[in-house]
Amino acid sequence: MAGIWLDVLDEIARTCREHGRGDLLQAVRQKRAQLLDPTLRVLVIGEPNQGKSQLVNAIVNAPVCPVGDGRTTVLPTVVQHAEVAAAAVIQVPPPTPGRSPGTALPGTVERTPVPVEQIPVPVEQIPAGVAGSYGRRPGGGPAYVEIGLPRALLGAGLVLVDTPGADEIGTPAGVASVAALNRADAVLLVSDSTRELSVAELNVLLHVTRAHPNVLVVQTKIDLVPDWRAVAERNQRHLAEAGVPAALIPVSAALRLRAAAADDRDLNAESGFPALVARLHRDLAGKGDVLARATVGLAARTVVEQLAAPLRAELESQQAEEQSGPMSRLHAAQREVEELRRCSVRWQNTLNDEMADLLSDIEYDLRERTRQILREVDDAFDTADPLVAWDTFQEWLSRNLTEAAEANHEWLAQRCDFVARRVAGHFARYGYDVLPPWSMTVPEDLAGRTPEIEQPNVDRFTVSQKVITGMKGSYGGLLMFGLAMTLAGMPMINPVSIGAGALFGGKSIRDESKQLLRRRQATAKTAIQRHVDDYFVRVVKDCRDTARQVQRMLRDHFAALTEELQEAIVQSLRTAKQAADTDAAARDQRQREIKLKMTRLAALYDQAQQLTAARPAAAPLEPRA
């Protein structure tokens, strides 16, 4: 069965050689060697703290990758079969001209063994060595960790590659470098069940599926989230809406490891790993046929697109020149220069205007959020006593300020992405992928940036103050009613005057207590107002700095793109001038050659796509309920 796709792949290599594309030829040769290798190399990628390393540990039932607080994978870790457990750090020399990254001459790689002392399965010490005892040599090339284990699954030909968690996983360049280093046959993107797939992860999947026909999304930690099925359904909808042809498999590494320790088959089935392992077995068994066909189909599409693009552009140029003449093409190139100049002015104006509006809107949004908080504070301290409710209020205020800042930063990230797309829209006519490779996220330490508000000094109504206030009030009542009673012939000190004094004294105490409460409330409101204003100024300063950095990044990116386009258009001008002296017969001959090459490329593409025409679609797998 390998003869069919191998013939197509060899034909692709010959086509690359005929077109003088040595880079594509080398890539096709590497792909040929990879497909003839009986092992299935599975690349495990994902953002930090999603359970990648624990997933690898659960698959091989051994703690080969470091997990837990303060312990993480710092180098790509290749887990493969070995008769005796062993580990080593592999240092690859820096790439030299003419040799692609990740390849090295035999004998030039440097192997540093990781000490393993316990037998028969001495793997407990490996994570510590991988997490920090060894690392990349300064000035050297790529480094990775190679671990061998005596496992039947690995012995069947499975090779797992655990990658370090990347905060910038949304950048396609970062994923491409890792995939090129490990030459993956399959890719597992790991995302836990505590949240849905992020935009950055969907972007990674879109990028990976263009280069890998076998991509899986593994939803981990289903044992920690009761409604993981709802999360899985939403993730499947996201994949369908994004057009990502990837199956989703929910698993729990904790249940898998616990089931392995207790030899519990039911618990192992509940973990979801039988579905994942079955899928890996199926991919391993089908590498020489189904997977190879799909891989050749993708390789053919990539090669044909890259070979056909310059031919198509040249053919269109030849046809336009034939119809309108060299001078018309020269005038068109001059118009392109003028249009690019106008485009440069437009995108700069758009960037400046949008960023100015963004700064204003972000500040207004945060002001409205803090005003709402202050209105709730006023309502609360119209009745509450700061002496009694301050601790509860302090926690509420800190939480609400943090939520306001997070919502403001999230809106800032969305608006920055909108601005980038608005500016990139001015370059749509050039057919470039002009969006910069950047990913802006909400800072994780916003809660730590909120300073605690100290309780203001407020007046307390002490017992001695109450006694003095009561005596002052009772004296007036006693004197008033005592004098009135003397007119009736009664003594000044009598039961009526004493009762009136007590009544006036109590009223004085209550009035003074209310006045002190109002002063305490006013003092607390003033202190909170100052605290919220200070917090507002600090958050607005952070947002402004972030927006300015994004503006500078967009400005530099699109300025470089404008220069690149300008160089291409200037080169087109030179070509137009030279084409004025080109003989019509030579032009016709070139057109025939281009059309012949395009026809051959189309035939090669159809031949490659026929390999995958009958390939069955992979259905998503789920763990048993």
Coordinates of N, CA, C and O in Angstrom, one line a residue, residues 451 527-540:
P451 N -4.1 48.0 46.0 CA -3.7 48.2 47.4 C -4.9 48.2 48.3 O -6.0 48.6 48.0
A527 N -12.7 58.9 52.4 CA -11.5 58.0 52.3 C -11.6 57.1 51.1 O -10.7 56.8 50.3
I528 N -12.8 56.5 50.9 CA -13.0 55.6 49.8 C -13.0 56.3 48.5 O -12.4 55.8 47.5
Q529 N -13.5 57.5 48.5 CA -13.4 58.3 47.2 C -12.0 58.5 46.8 O -11.6 58.4 45.6
R530 N -11.1 58.9 47.8 CA -9.7 59.1 47.5 C -9.0 57.8 47.0 O -8.3 57.8 46.1
H531 N -9.4 56.7 47.7 CA -8.8 55.4 47.3 C -9.2 55.0 45.9 O -8.3 54.6 45.1
V532 N -10.5 55.1 45.6 CA -10.9 54.8 44.2 C -10.3 55.7 43.2 O -10.0 55.2 42.1
D533 N -10.2 57.0 43.5 CA -9.6 57.9 42.5 C -8.1 57.5 42.3 O -7.6 57.5 41.1
D534 N -7.4 57.1 43.3 CA -6.0 56.7 43.2 C -5.9 55.4 42.3 O -5.1 55.3 41.5
Y535 N -6.8 54.5 42.6 CA -6.8 53.2 41.8 C -7.2 53.5 40.4 O -6.6 52.9 39.5
F536 N -8.1 54.4 40.2 CA -8.5 54.8 38.8 C -7.3 55.3 38.0 O -7.0 55.0 36.9
V537 N -6.5 56.2 38.7 CA -5.4 56.8 38.0 C -4.3 55.8 37.7 O -3.8 55.8 36.6
R538 N -4.1 54.8 38.6 CA -3.1 53.8 38.4 C -3.5 52.9 37.2 O -2.7 52.5 36.3
V539 N -4.8 52.4 37.2 CA -5.2 51.5 36.1 C -5.3 52.2 34.8 O -4.9 51.6 33.8
V540 N -5.7 53.5 34.8 CA -5.7 54.2 33.5 C -4.3 54.4 33.0 O -4.1 54.3 31.8

